Amino acid sequence: MAGAARVLCGAEEERVVATHKAPGACPRCGGAVVATDVESERRILCLPLCLKRKRKYSCTRCLRRLVTLYS
């Protein structure tokens, strides 16, 4: 039942497009920052509804998410 409700309500899939080093340092631990480009796609009944692109910044040492930018 939960699977059928998920198909009707919509499922969101995320996939990593690219990962690269970003300038700056983590304000919490001073570790290196990595930028990850992510595409998320929402589907209803197997039909694509919308496509969002995000750039997520995170620390490589403490794994803290720093900022998410939508484009």
N, CA, C and O atoms as a Tripos MOL2 file, in Angstrom:
@<TRIPOS>MOLECULE
protein
  284   283    71     0     0
PROTEIN
NO_CHARGES

@<TRIPOS>ATOM
      1 N           0.8200   -1.1970    0.0000 N.3       1 MET1
      2 CA          0.0000    0.0000    0.0000 C.3       1 MET1
      3 C           0.8640    1.2610    0.0000 C.2       1 MET1
      4 O           0.5420    2.2370   -0.6780 O.2       1 MET1
      5 N           1.9450    1.2400    0.7500 N.am      2 ALA2
      6 CA          2.8030    2.4200    0.8210 C.3       2 ALA2
      7 C           3.4550    2.7040   -0.5260 C.2       2 ALA2
      8 O           3.6270    3.8640   -0.8990 O.2       2 ALA2
      9 N           3.8190    1.6530   -1.2620 N.am      3 GLY3
     10 CA          4.4260    1.8400   -2.5810 C.3       3 GLY3
     11 C           3.4610    2.4610   -3.5680 C.2       3 GLY3
     12 O           3.8510    3.3090   -4.3710 O.2       3 GLY3
     13 N           2.1840    2.0400   -3.5160 N.am      4 ALA4
     14 CA          1.1690    2.6010   -4.4150 C.3       4 ALA4
     15 C           0.9150    4.0670   -4.0940 C.2       4 ALA4
     16 O           0.7460    4.8810   -5.0020 O.2       4 ALA4
     17 N           0.8880    4.4070   -2.8170 N.am      5 ALA5
     18 CA          0.6760    5.7990   -2.4270 C.3       5 ALA5
     19 C           1.8530    6.6600   -2.8570 C.2       5 ALA5
     20 O           1.6740    7.8190   -3.2300 O.2       5 ALA5
     21 N           3.0490    6.1010   -2.8060 N.am      6 ARG6
     22 CA          4.2240    6.8580   -3.2080 C.3       6 ARG6
     23 C           4.2050    7.1450   -4.7060 C.2       6 ARG6
     24 O           4.6070    8.2280   -5.1320 O.2       6 ARG6
     25 N           3.7450    6.1920   -5.5040 N.am      7 VAL7
     26 CA          3.6610    6.3930   -6.9540 C.3       7 VAL7
     27 C           2.6280    7.4590   -7.2790 C.2       7 VAL7
     28 O           2.8660    8.3040   -8.1420 O.2       7 VAL7
     29 N           1.4870    7.4350   -6.6040 N.am      8 LEU8
     30 CA          0.4370    8.4120   -6.8710 C.3       8 LEU8
     31 C           0.8140    9.7970   -6.3700 C.2       8 LEU8
     32 O           0.5780   10.7880   -7.0610 O.2       8 LEU8
     33 N           1.3960    9.8820   -5.1790 N.am      9 CYS9
     34 CA          1.7420   11.1750   -4.5920 C.3       9 CYS9
     35 C           2.9860   11.7790   -5.2270 C.2       9 CYS9
     36 O           3.1290   13.0010   -5.2670 O.2       9 CYS9
     37 N           3.8630   10.9580   -5.7100 N.am     10 GLY10
     38 CA          5.0720   11.4550   -6.3530 C.3      10 GLY10
     39 C           6.3140   11.0190   -5.6170 C.2      10 GLY10
     40 O           6.3660   11.0320   -4.3870 O.2      10 GLY10
     41 N           7.2960   10.6410   -6.3710 N.am     11 ALA11
     42 CA          8.5780   10.2410   -5.8170 C.3      11 ALA11
     43 C           9.6380   11.2090   -6.3210 C.2      11 ALA11
     44 O           9.5870   11.6700   -7.4620 O.2      11 ALA11
     45 N          10.5890   11.5070   -5.4610 N.am     12 GLU12
     46 CA         11.6620   12.4160   -5.8380 C.3      12 GLU12
     47 C          12.9690   11.6370   -5.8720 C.2      12 GLU12
     48 O          13.3400   10.9720   -4.9050 O.2      12 GLU12
     49 N          13.6500   11.7330   -6.9890 N.am     13 GLU13
     50 CA         14.9290   11.0620   -7.1590 C.3      13 GLU13
     51 C          16.0150   12.1180   -7.2800 C.2      13 GLU13
     52 O          15.8520   13.1070   -7.9950 O.2      13 GLU13
     53 N          17.1290   11.9040   -6.5760 N.am     14 GLU14
     54 CA         18.2710   12.8000   -6.6710 C.3      14 GLU14
     55 C          19.4500   12.0390   -7.2490 C.2      14 GLU14
     56 O          19.6740   10.8710   -6.9330 O.2      14 GLU14
     57 N          20.2010   12.7270   -8.1060 N.am     15 ARG15
     58 CA         21.4280   12.1250   -8.6100 C.3      15 ARG15
     59 C          22.5130   13.1900   -8.6520 C.2      15 ARG15
     60 O          22.2560   14.3550   -8.9560 O.2      15 ARG15
     61 N          23.7260   12.7660   -8.3420 N.am     16 VAL16
     62 CA         24.8760   13.6650   -8.3200 C.3      16 VAL16
     63 C          25.3740   13.8410   -9.7460 C.2      16 VAL16
     64 O          25.6610   12.8650  -10.4400 O.2      16 VAL16
     65 N          25.4740   15.0900  -10.1730 N.am     17 VAL17
     66 CA         25.9310   15.4060  -11.5210 C.3      17 VAL17
     67 C          27.4460   15.6060  -11.5280 C.2      17 VAL17
     68 O          28.1410   15.0660  -12.3880 O.2      17 VAL17
     69 N          27.9560   16.3840  -10.5690 N.am     18 ALA18
     70 CA         29.3920   16.6640  -10.5120 C.3      18 ALA18
     71 C          29.7910   17.0140   -9.0840 C.2      18 ALA18
     72 O          28.9760   17.4910   -8.2950 O.2      18 ALA18
     73 N          31.0410   16.7710   -8.7720 N.am     19 THR19
     74 CA         31.6070   17.1340   -7.4730 C.3      19 THR19
     75 C          32.9640   17.7740   -7.7260 C.2      19 THR19
     76 O          33.7810   17.2350   -8.4730 O.2      19 THR19
     77 N          33.2050   18.9320   -7.0990 N.am     20 HIS20
     78 CA         34.4910   19.5860   -7.2560 C.3      20 HIS20
     79 C          34.8290   20.3940   -6.0100 C.2      20 HIS20
     80 O          33.9530   20.7160   -5.2070 O.2      20 HIS20
     81 N          36.1010   20.7160   -5.8610 N.am     21 LYS21
     82 CA         36.5800   21.4620   -4.7060 C.3      21 LYS21
     83 C          36.1150   22.9110   -4.8060 C.2      21 LYS21
     84 O          36.1550   23.5230   -5.8730 O.2      21 LYS21
     85 N          35.6780   23.4390   -3.6810 N.am     22 ALA22
     86 CA         35.2070   24.8200   -3.6300 C.3      22 ALA22
     87 C          36.2080   25.6660   -2.8410 C.2      22 ALA22
     88 O          36.9220   25.1430   -1.9850 O.2      22 ALA22
     89 N          36.2630   26.9580   -3.1200 N.am     23 PRO23
     90 CA         37.1740   27.8160   -2.3630 C.3      23 PRO23
     91 C          36.6690   28.0300   -0.9430 C.2      23 PRO23
     92 O          35.4660   27.9810   -0.6880 O.2      23 PRO23
     93 N          37.5900   28.2650   -0.0310 N.am     24 GLY24
     94 CA         37.2290   28.5570    1.3470 C.3      24 GLY24
     95 C          37.4480   27.3740    2.2620 C.2      24 GLY24
     96 O          37.9230   26.3170    1.8480 O.2      24 GLY24
     97 N          37.0860   27.5810    3.5260 N.am     25 ALA25
     98 CA         37.2480   26.5560    4.5540 C.3      25 ALA25
     99 C          35.9900   26.4980    5.4050 C.2      25 ALA25
    100 O          35.2210   27.4570    5.4660 O.2      25 ALA25
    101 N          35.7920   25.3750    6.0520 N.am     26 CYS26
    102 CA         34.6370   25.1870    6.9280 C.3      26 CYS26
    103 C          34.7620   26.1050    8.1390 C.2      26 CYS26
    104 O          35.8220   26.1370    8.7650 O.2      26 CYS26
    105 N          33.7150   26.8550    8.4910 N.am     27 PRO27
    106 CA         33.7920   27.7390    9.6540 C.3      27 PRO27
    107 C          33.8120   26.9730   10.9780 C.2      27 PRO27
    108 O          34.2020   27.5290   12.0040 O.2      27 PRO27
    109 N          33.4050   25.7280   10.9670 N.am     28 ARG28
    110 CA         33.3460   24.9430   12.2010 C.3      28 ARG28
    111 C          34.6860   24.2750   12.5300 C.2      28 ARG28
    112 O          35.1690   24.3700   13.6590 O.2      28 ARG28
    113 N          35.2920   23.5900   11.5300 N.am     29 CYS29
    114 CA         36.5120   22.8290   11.8170 C.3      29 CYS29
    115 C          37.7100   23.2570   10.9740 C.2      29 CYS29
    116 O          38.8300   22.8300   11.2540 O.2      29 CYS29
    117 N          37.5100   24.0900    9.9480 N.am     30 GLY30
    118 CA         38.6040   24.5360    9.1020 C.3      30 GLY30
    119 C          38.9570   23.5820    7.9780 C.2      30 GLY30
    120 O          39.9720   23.7710    7.3090 O.2      30 GLY30
    121 N          38.1420   22.5590    7.7540 N.am     31 GLY31
    122 CA         38.4000   21.5740    6.6980 C.3      31 GLY31
    123 C          38.0940   22.1230    5.3160 C.2      31 GLY31
    124 O          37.5260   23.2060    5.1720 O.2      31 GLY31
    125 N          38.4790   21.3640    4.3090 N.am     32 ALA32
    126 CA         38.2390   21.7560    2.9170 C.3      32 ALA32
    127 C          36.7520   21.6470    2.5890 C.2      32 ALA32
    128 O          36.0330   20.8240    3.1570 O.2      32 ALA32
    129 N          36.3090   22.4900    1.6630 N.am     33 VAL33
    130 CA         34.9030   22.5230    1.2610 C.3      33 VAL33
    131 C          34.7790   21.9050   -0.1270 C.2      33 VAL33
    132 O          35.5980   22.1620   -1.0090 O.2      33 VAL33
    133 N          33.7370   21.0840   -0.3090 N.am     34 VAL34
    134 CA         33.4740   20.4650   -1.6020 C.3      34 VAL34
    135 C          32.0870   20.9060   -2.0770 C.2      34 VAL34
    136 O          31.1460   20.9800   -1.2860 O.2      34 VAL34
    137 N          31.9710   21.1980   -3.3790 N.am     35 ALA35
    138 CA         30.6940   21.5850   -3.9860 C.3      35 ALA35
    139 C          30.1630   20.3990   -4.7790 C.2      35 ALA35
    140 O          30.8880   19.8030   -5.5770 O.2      35 ALA35
    141 N          28.8970   20.0570   -4.5590 N.am     36 THR36
    142 CA         28.2630   18.9380   -5.2420 C.3      36 THR36
    143 C          27.0550   19.4590   -6.0020 C.2      36 THR36
    144 O          26.1580   20.0600   -5.4110 O.2      36 THR36
    145 N          27.0250   19.2300   -7.3180 N.am     37 ASP37
    146 CA         25.8790   19.6010   -8.1450 C.3      37 ASP37
    147 C          24.9230   18.4200   -8.1900 C.2      37 ASP37
    148 O          25.3130   17.3100   -8.5510 O.2      37 ASP37
    149 N          23.6600   18.6640   -7.8210 N.am     38 VAL38
    150 CA         22.6610   17.6060   -7.7070 C.3      38 VAL38
    151 C          21.4360   17.9840   -8.5260 C.2      38 VAL38
    152 O          20.9880   19.1300   -8.4870 O.2      38 VAL38
    153 N          20.8930   17.0220   -9.2680 N.am     39 GLU39
    154 CA         19.6190   17.1900   -9.9640 C.3      39 GLU39
    155 C          18.5750   16.3680   -9.2340 C.2      39 GLU39
    156 O          18.7950   15.1900   -8.9520 O.2      39 GLU39
    157 N          17.4440   16.9750   -8.9270 N.am     40 SER40
    158 CA         16.3470   16.2260   -8.3190 C.3      40 SER40
    159 C          15.1480   16.3060   -9.2490 C.2      40 SER40
    160 O          14.8220   17.3660   -9.7830 O.2      40 SER40
    161 N          14.5060   15.1720   -9.4290 N.am     41 GLU41
    162 CA         13.3790   15.0770  -10.3530 C.3      41 GLU41
    163 C          12.1790   14.5010   -9.6210 C.2      41 GLU41
    164 O          12.2710   13.4400   -9.0030 O.2      41 GLU41
    165 N          11.0760   15.1880   -9.6890 N.am     42 ARG42
    166 CA          9.8370   14.7130   -9.0730 C.3      42 ARG42
    167 C           8.9490   14.1310  -10.1630 C.2      42 ARG42
    168 O           8.7370   14.7490  -11.2060 O.2      42 ARG42
    169 N           8.4350   12.9330   -9.9080 N.am     43 ARG43
    170 CA          7.5800   12.2420  -10.8770 C.3      43 ARG43
    171 C           6.2530   11.8760  -10.2270 C.2      43 ARG43
    172 O           6.1950   11.5200   -9.0500 O.2      43 ARG43
    173 N           5.1910   11.9700  -11.0200 N.am     44 ILE44
    174 CA          3.8670   11.4940  -10.6210 C.3      44 ILE44
    175 C           3.3900   10.5530  -11.7130 C.2      44 ILE44
    176 O           3.3100   10.9320  -12.8820 O.2      44 ILE44
    177 N           3.0770    9.3400  -11.3300 N.am     45 LEU45
    178 CA          2.6470    8.3000  -12.2700 C.3      45 LEU45
    179 C           3.6530    8.1330  -13.4080 C.2      45 LEU45
    180 O           3.2720    8.0280  -14.5740 O.2      45 LEU45
    181 N           4.9270    8.1110  -13.0620 N.am     46 CYS46
    182 CA          6.0430    7.9170  -14.0020 C.3      46 CYS46
    183 C           6.2050    9.0500  -15.0070 C.2      46 CYS46
    184 O           6.9710    8.9090  -15.9600 O.2      46 CYS46
    185 N           5.5190   10.1540  -14.8270 N.am     47 LEU47
    186 CA          5.6690   11.3110  -15.7010 C.3      47 LEU47
    187 C           6.4930   12.3720  -14.9820 C.2      47 LEU47
    188 O           6.1940   12.6970  -13.8330 O.2      47 LEU47
    189 N           7.5200   12.9190  -15.6250 N.am     48 PRO48
    190 CA          8.3340   13.9380  -14.9670 C.3      48 PRO48
    191 C           7.5270   15.2150  -14.7340 C.2      48 PRO48
    192 O           6.9000   15.7430  -15.6520 O.2      48 PRO48
    193 N           7.5520   15.6950  -13.5090 N.am     49 LEU49
    194 CA          6.7910   16.8870  -13.1480 C.3      49 LEU49
    195 C           7.6880   18.1190  -13.1250 C.2      49 LEU49
    196 O           7.3610   19.1340  -13.7400 O.2      49 LEU49
    197 N           8.8140   18.0410  -12.4240 N.am     50 CYS50
    198 CA          9.7320   19.1710  -12.3870 C.3      50 CYS50
    199 C          11.1530   18.6730  -12.1700 C.2      50 CYS50
    200 O          11.3740   17.5940  -11.6220 O.2      50 CYS50
    201 N          12.1050   19.4760  -12.6080 N.am     51 LEU51
    202 CA         13.5150   19.1620  -12.4770 C.3      51 LEU51
    203 C          14.1900   20.3400  -11.7890 C.2      51 LEU51
    204 O          14.1060   21.4700  -12.2700 O.2      51 LEU51
    205 N          14.8570   20.0850  -10.6700 N.am     52 LYS52
    206 CA         15.5540   21.1280   -9.9270 C.3      52 LYS52
    207 C          17.0390   20.8200   -9.9120 C.2      52 LYS52
    208 O          17.4520   19.6660   -9.7950 O.2      52 LYS52
    209 N          17.8260   21.8630  -10.0310 N.am     53 ARG53
    210 CA         19.2770   21.7320   -9.9090 C.3      53 ARG53
    211 C          19.7090   22.4670   -8.6540 C.2      53 ARG53
    212 O          19.3040   23.6040   -8.4120 O.2      53 ARG53
    213 N          20.5370   21.8030   -7.8580 N.am     54 LYS54
    214 CA         21.0320   22.3890   -6.6180 C.3      54 LYS54
    215 C          22.5450   22.2660   -6.5810 C.2      54 LYS54
    216 O          23.1150   21.3520   -7.1760 O.2      54 LYS54
    217 N          23.1870   23.1760   -5.8880 N.am     55 ARG55
    218 CA         24.6040   23.0640   -5.5790 C.3      55 ARG55
    219 C          24.7150   23.0340   -4.0630 C.2      55 ARG55
    220 O          24.3690   23.9960   -3.3790 O.2      55 ARG55
    221 N          25.2020   21.9180   -3.5560 N.am     56 LYS56
    222 CA         25.3360   21.7300   -2.1150 C.3      56 LYS56
    223 C          26.8070   21.8450   -1.7370 C.2      56 LYS56
    224 O          27.6690   21.2250   -2.3610 O.2      56 LYS56
    225 N          27.0850   22.6430   -0.7130 N.am     57 TYR57
    226 CA         28.4400   22.7870   -0.1980 C.3      57 TYR57
    227 C          28.5240   22.0500    1.1270 C.2      57 TYR57
    228 O          27.6390   22.1770    1.9740 O.2      57 TYR57
    229 N          29.5910   21.2770    1.3040 N.am     58 SER58
    230 CA         29.7690   20.5480    2.5580 C.3      58 SER58
    231 C          31.2530   20.4520    2.8780 C.2      58 SER58
    232 O          32.1070   20.6200    2.0060 O.2      58 SER58
    233 N          31.5410   20.1790    4.1420 N.am     59 CYS59
    234 CA         32.9070   20.0420    4.6300 C.3      59 CYS59
    235 C          33.3600   18.5980    4.4420 C.2      59 CYS59
    236 O          32.5880   17.6660    4.6690 O.2      59 CYS59
    237 N          34.6090   18.4140    4.0280 N.am     60 THR60
    238 CA         35.1280   17.0580    3.8380 C.3      60 THR60
    239 C          35.5800   16.4360    5.1530 C.2      60 THR60
    240 O          35.6710   15.2120    5.2480 O.2      60 THR60
    241 N          35.8650   17.2420    6.1650 N.am     61 ARG61
    242 CA         36.3510   16.7080    7.4370 C.3      61 ARG61
    243 C          35.2100   16.3660    8.3890 C.2      61 ARG61
    244 O          35.1530   15.2450    8.8960 O.2      61 ARG61
    245 N          34.3020   17.3030    8.6410 N.am     62 CYS62
    246 CA         33.2250   17.0540    9.6110 C.3      62 CYS62
    247 C          31.8980   16.6900    8.9320 C.2      62 CYS62
    248 O          30.9150   16.4100    9.6170 O.2      62 CYS62
    249 N          31.8610   16.6910    7.5900 N.am     63 LEU63
    250 CA         30.6870   16.3110    6.7840 C.3      63 LEU63
    251 C          29.4580   17.1800    7.0420 C.2      63 LEU63
    252 O          28.3330   16.7560    6.7770 O.2      63 LEU63
    253 N          29.6620   18.3690    7.5480 N.am     64 ARG64
    254 CA         28.5530   19.2880    7.8050 C.3      64 ARG64
    255 C          28.1250   19.9570    6.5060 C.2      64 ARG64
    256 O          28.9650   20.4040    5.7240 O.2      64 ARG64
    257 N          26.8110   20.0250    6.2780 N.am     65 ARG65
    258 CA         26.2840   20.7360    5.1120 C.3      65 ARG65
    259 C          26.3560   22.2260    5.4110 C.2      65 ARG65
    260 O          25.8810   22.6800    6.4520 O.2      65 ARG65
    261 N          26.9450   22.9770    4.5060 N.am     66 LEU66
    262 CA         27.1520   24.3980    4.7510 C.3      66 LEU66
    263 C          26.0670   25.2480    4.1120 C.2      66 LEU66
    264 O          25.4080   26.0190    4.8090 O.2      66 LEU66
    265 N          25.8610   25.1270    2.7960 N.am     67 VAL67
    266 CA         24.8910   25.9510    2.0760 C.3      67 VAL67
    267 C          24.3130   25.1180    0.9410 C.2      67 VAL67
    268 O          24.9930   24.2520    0.3920 O.2      67 VAL67
    269 N          23.0590   25.3790    0.5900 N.am     68 THR68
    270 CA         22.4600   24.7930   -0.6040 C.3      68 THR68
    271 C          21.9360   25.9280   -1.4660 C.2      68 THR68
    272 O          21.1310   26.7400   -1.0080 O.2      68 THR68
    273 N          22.3900   25.9880   -2.7150 N.am     69 LEU69
    274 CA         21.9500   27.0270   -3.6440 C.3      69 LEU69
    275 C          21.1130   26.3960   -4.7380 C.2      69 LEU69
    276 O          21.5010   25.3830   -5.3200 O.2      69 LEU69
    277 N          19.9560   26.9970   -5.0200 N.am     70 TYR70
    278 CA         19.0690   26.5110   -6.0700 C.3      70 TYR70
    279 C          19.2840   27.3390   -7.3150 C.2      70 TYR70
    280 O          19.4910   28.5510   -7.2390 O.2      70 TYR70
    281 N          19.2360   26.6840   -8.4620 N.am     71 SER71
    282 CA         19.3690   27.4380   -9.7170 C.3      71 SER71
    283 C          18.2050   27.1480  -10.6240 C.2      71 SER71
    284 O          18.1340   27.6860  -11.7290 O.2      71 SER71
@<TRIPOS>BOND
     1     1     2 1
     2     2     3 1
     3     3     4 2
     4     3     5 am
     5     5     6 1
     6     6     7 1
     7     7     8 2
     8     7     9 am
     9     9    10 1
    10    10    11 1
    11    11    12 2
    12    11    13 am
    13    13    14 1
    14    14    15 1
    15    15    16 2
    16    15    17 am
    17    17    18 1
    18    18    19 1
    19    19    20 2
    20    19    21 am
    21    21    22 1
    22    22    23 1
    23    23    24 2
    24    23    25 am
    25    25    26 1
    26    26    27 1
    27    27    28 2
    28    27    29 am
    29    29    30 1
    30    30    31 1
    31    31    32 2
    32    31    33 am
    33    33    34 1
    34    34    35 1
    35    35    36 2
    36    35    37 am
    37    37    38 1
    38    38    39 1
    39    39    40 2
    40    39    41 am
    41    41    42 1
    42    42    43 1
    43    43    44 2
    44    43    45 am
    45    45    46 1
    46    46    47 1
    47    47    48 2
    48    47    49 am
    49    49    50 1
    50    50    51 1
    51    51    52 2
    52    51    53 am
    53    53    54 1
    54    54    55 1
    55    55    56 2
    56    55    57 am
    57    57    58 1
    58    58    59 1
    59    59    60 2
    60    59    61 am
    61    61    62 1
    62    62    63 1
    63    63    64 2
    64    63    65 am
    65    65    66 1
    66    66    67 1
    67    67    68 2
    68    67    69 am
    69    69    70 1
    70    70    71 1
    71    71    72 2
    72    71    73 am
    73    73    74 1
    74    74    75 1
    75    75    76 2
    76    75    77 am
    77    77    78 1
    78    78    79 1
    79    79    80 2
    80    79    81 am
    81    81    82 1
    82    82    83 1
    83    83    84 2
    84    83    85 am
    85    85    86 1
    86    86    87 1
    87    87    88 2
    88    87    89 am
    89    89    90 1
    90    90    91 1
    91    91    92 2
    92    91    93 am
    93    93    94 1
    94    94    95 1
    95    95    96 2
    96    95    97 am
    97    97    98 1
    98    98    99 1
    99    99   100 2
   100    99   101 am
   101   101   102 1
   102   102   103 1
   103   103   104 2
   104   103   105 am
   105   105   106 1
   106   106   107 1
   107   107   108 2
   108   107   109 am
   109   109   110 1
   110   110   111 1
   111   111   112 2
   112   111   113 am
   113   113   114 1
   114   114   115 1
   115   115   116 2
   116   115   117 am
   117   117   118 1
   118   118   119 1
   119   119   120 2
   120   119   121 am
   121   121   122 1
   122   122   123 1
   123   123   124 2
   124   123   125 am
   125   125   126 1
   126   126   127 1
   127   127   128 2
   128   127   129 am
   129   129   130 1
   130   130   131 1
   131   131   132 2
   132   131   133 am
   133   133   134 1
   134   134   135 1
   135   135   136 2
   136   135   137 am
   137   137   138 1
   138   138   139 1
   139   139   140 2
   140   139   141 am
   141   141   142 1
   142   142   143 1
   143   143   144 2
   144   143   145 am
   145   145   146 1
   146   146   147 1
   147   147   148 2
   148   147   149 am
   149   149   150 1
   150   150   151 1
   151   151   152 2
   152   151   153 am
   153   153   154 1
   154   154   155 1
   155   155   156 2
   156   155   157 am
   157   157   158 1
   158   158   159 1
   159   159   160 2
   160   159   161 am
   161   161   162 1
   162   162   163 1
   163   163   164 2
   164   163   165 am
   165   165   166 1
   166   166   167 1
   167   167   168 2
   168   167   169 am
   169   169   170 1
   170   170   171 1
   171   171   172 2
   172   171   173 am
   173   173   174 1
   174   174   175 1
   175   175   176 2
   176   175   177 am
   177   177   178 1
   178   178   179 1
   179   179   180 2
   180   179   181 am
   181   181   182 1
   182   182   183 1
   183   183   184 2
   184   183   185 am
   185   185   186 1
   186   186   187 1
   187   187   188 2
   188   187   189 am
   189   189   190 1
   190   190   191 1
   191   191   192 2
   192   191   193 am
   193   193   194 1
   194   194   195 1
   195   195   196 2
   196   195   197 am
   197   197   198 1
   198   198   199 1
   199   199   200 2
   200   199   201 am
   201   201   202 1
   202   202   203 1
   203   203   204 2
   204   203   205 am
   205   205   206 1
   206   206   207 1
   207   207   208 2
   208   207   209 am
   209   209   210 1
   210   210   211 1
   211   211   212 2
   212   211   213 am
   213   213   214 1
   214   214   215 1
   215   215   216 2
   216   215   217 am
   217   217   218 1
   218   218   219 1
   219   219   220 2
   220   219   221 am
   221   221   222 1
   222   222   223 1
   223   223   224 2
   224   223   225 am
   225   225   226 1
   226   226   227 1
   227   227   228 2
   228   227   229 am
   229   229   230 1
   230   230   231 1
   231   231   232 2
   232   231   233 am
   233   233   234 1
   234   234   235 1
   235   235   236 2
   236   235   237 am
   237   237   238 1
   238   238   239 1
   239   239   240 2
   240   239   241 am
   241   241   242 1
   242   242   243 1
   243   243   244 2
   244   243   245 am
   245   245   246 1
   246   246   247 1
   247   247   248 2
   248   247   249 am
   249   249   250 1
   250   250   251 1
   251   251   252 2
   252   251   253 am
   253   253   254 1
   254   254   255 1
   255   255   256 2
   256   255   257 am
   257   257   258 1
   258   258   259 1
   259   259   260 2
   260   259   261 am
   261   261   262 1
   262   262   263 1
   263   263   264 2
   264   263   265 am
   265   265   266 1
   266   266   267 1
   267   267   268 2
   268   267   269 am
   269   269   270 1
   270   270   271 1
   271   271   272 2
   272   271   273 am
   273   273   274 1
   274   274   275 1
   275   275   276 2
   276   275   277 am
   277   277   278 1
   278   278   279 1
   279   279   280 2
   280   279   281 am
   281   281   282 1
   282   282   283 1
   283   283   284 2
@<TRIPOS>SUBSTRUCTURE
     1 MET1         2 RESIDUE 1 A MET
     2 ALA2         6 RESIDUE 1 A ALA
     3 GLY3        10 RESIDUE 1 A GLY
     4 ALA4        14 RESIDUE 1 A ALA
     5 ALA5        18 RESIDUE 1 A ALA
     6 ARG6        22 RESIDUE 1 A ARG
     7 VAL7        26 RESIDUE 1 A VAL
     8 LEU8        30 RESIDUE 1 A LEU
     9 CYS9        34 RESIDUE 1 A CYS
    10 GLY10       38 RESIDUE 1 A GLY
    11 ALA11       42 RESIDUE 1 A ALA
    12 GLU12       46 RESIDUE 1 A GLU
    13 GLU13       50 RESIDUE 1 A GLU
    14 GLU14       54 RESIDUE 1 A GLU
    15 ARG15       58 RESIDUE 1 A ARG
    16 VAL16       62 RESIDUE 1 A VAL
    17 VAL17       66 RESIDUE 1 A VAL
    18 ALA18       70 RESIDUE 1 A ALA
    19 THR19       74 RESIDUE 1 A THR
    20 HIS20       78 RESIDUE 1 A HIS
    21 LYS21       82 RESIDUE 1 A LYS
    22 ALA22       86 RESIDUE 1 A ALA
    23 PRO23       90 RESIDUE 1 A PRO
    24 GLY24       94 RESIDUE 1 A GLY
    25 ALA25       98 RESIDUE 1 A ALA
    26 CYS26      102 RESIDUE 1 A CYS
    27 PRO27      106 RESIDUE 1 A PRO
    28 ARG28      110 RESIDUE 1 A ARG
    29 CYS29      114 RESIDUE 1 A CYS
    30 GLY30      118 RESIDUE 1 A GLY
    31 GLY31      122 RESIDUE 1 A GLY
    32 ALA32      126 RESIDUE 1 A ALA
    33 VAL33      130 RESIDUE 1 A VAL
    34 VAL34      134 RESIDUE 1 A VAL
    35 ALA35      138 RESIDUE 1 A ALA
    36 THR36      142 RESIDUE 1 A THR
    37 ASP37      146 RESIDUE 1 A ASP
    38 VAL38      150 RESIDUE 1 A VAL
    39 GLU39      154 RESIDUE 1 A GLU
    40 SER40      158 RESIDUE 1 A SER
    41 GLU41      162 RESIDUE 1 A GLU
    42 ARG42      166 RESIDUE 1 A ARG
    43 ARG43      170 RESIDUE 1 A ARG
    44 ILE44      174 RESIDUE 1 A ILE
    45 LEU45      178 RESIDUE 1 A LEU
    46 CYS46      182 RESIDUE 1 A CYS
    47 LEU47      186 RESIDUE 1 A LEU
    48 PRO48      190 RESIDUE 1 A PRO
    49 LEU49      194 RESIDUE 1 A LEU
    50 CYS50      198 RESIDUE 1 A CYS
    51 LEU51      202 RESIDUE 1 A LEU
    52 LYS52      206 RESIDUE 1 A LYS
    53 ARG53      210 RESIDUE 1 A ARG
    54 LYS54      214 RESIDUE 1 A LYS
    55 ARG55      218 RESIDUE 1 A ARG
    56 LYS56      222 RESIDUE 1 A LYS
    57 TYR57      226 RESIDUE 1 A TYR
    58 SER58      230 RESIDUE 1 A SER
    59 CYS59      234 RESIDUE 1 A CYS
    60 THR60      238 RESIDUE 1 A THR
    61 ARG61      242 RESIDUE 1 A ARG
    62 CYS62      246 RESIDUE 1 A CYS
    63 LEU63      250 RESIDUE 1 A LEU
    64 ARG64      254 RESIDUE 1 A ARG
    65 ARG65      258 RESIDUE 1 A ARG
    66 LEU66      262 RESIDUE 1 A LEU
    67 VAL67      266 RESIDUE 1 A VAL
    68 THR68      270 RESIDUE 1 A THR
    69 LEU69      274 RESIDUE 1 A LEU
    70 TYR70      278 RESIDUE 1 A TYR
    71 SER71      282 RESIDUE 1 A SER
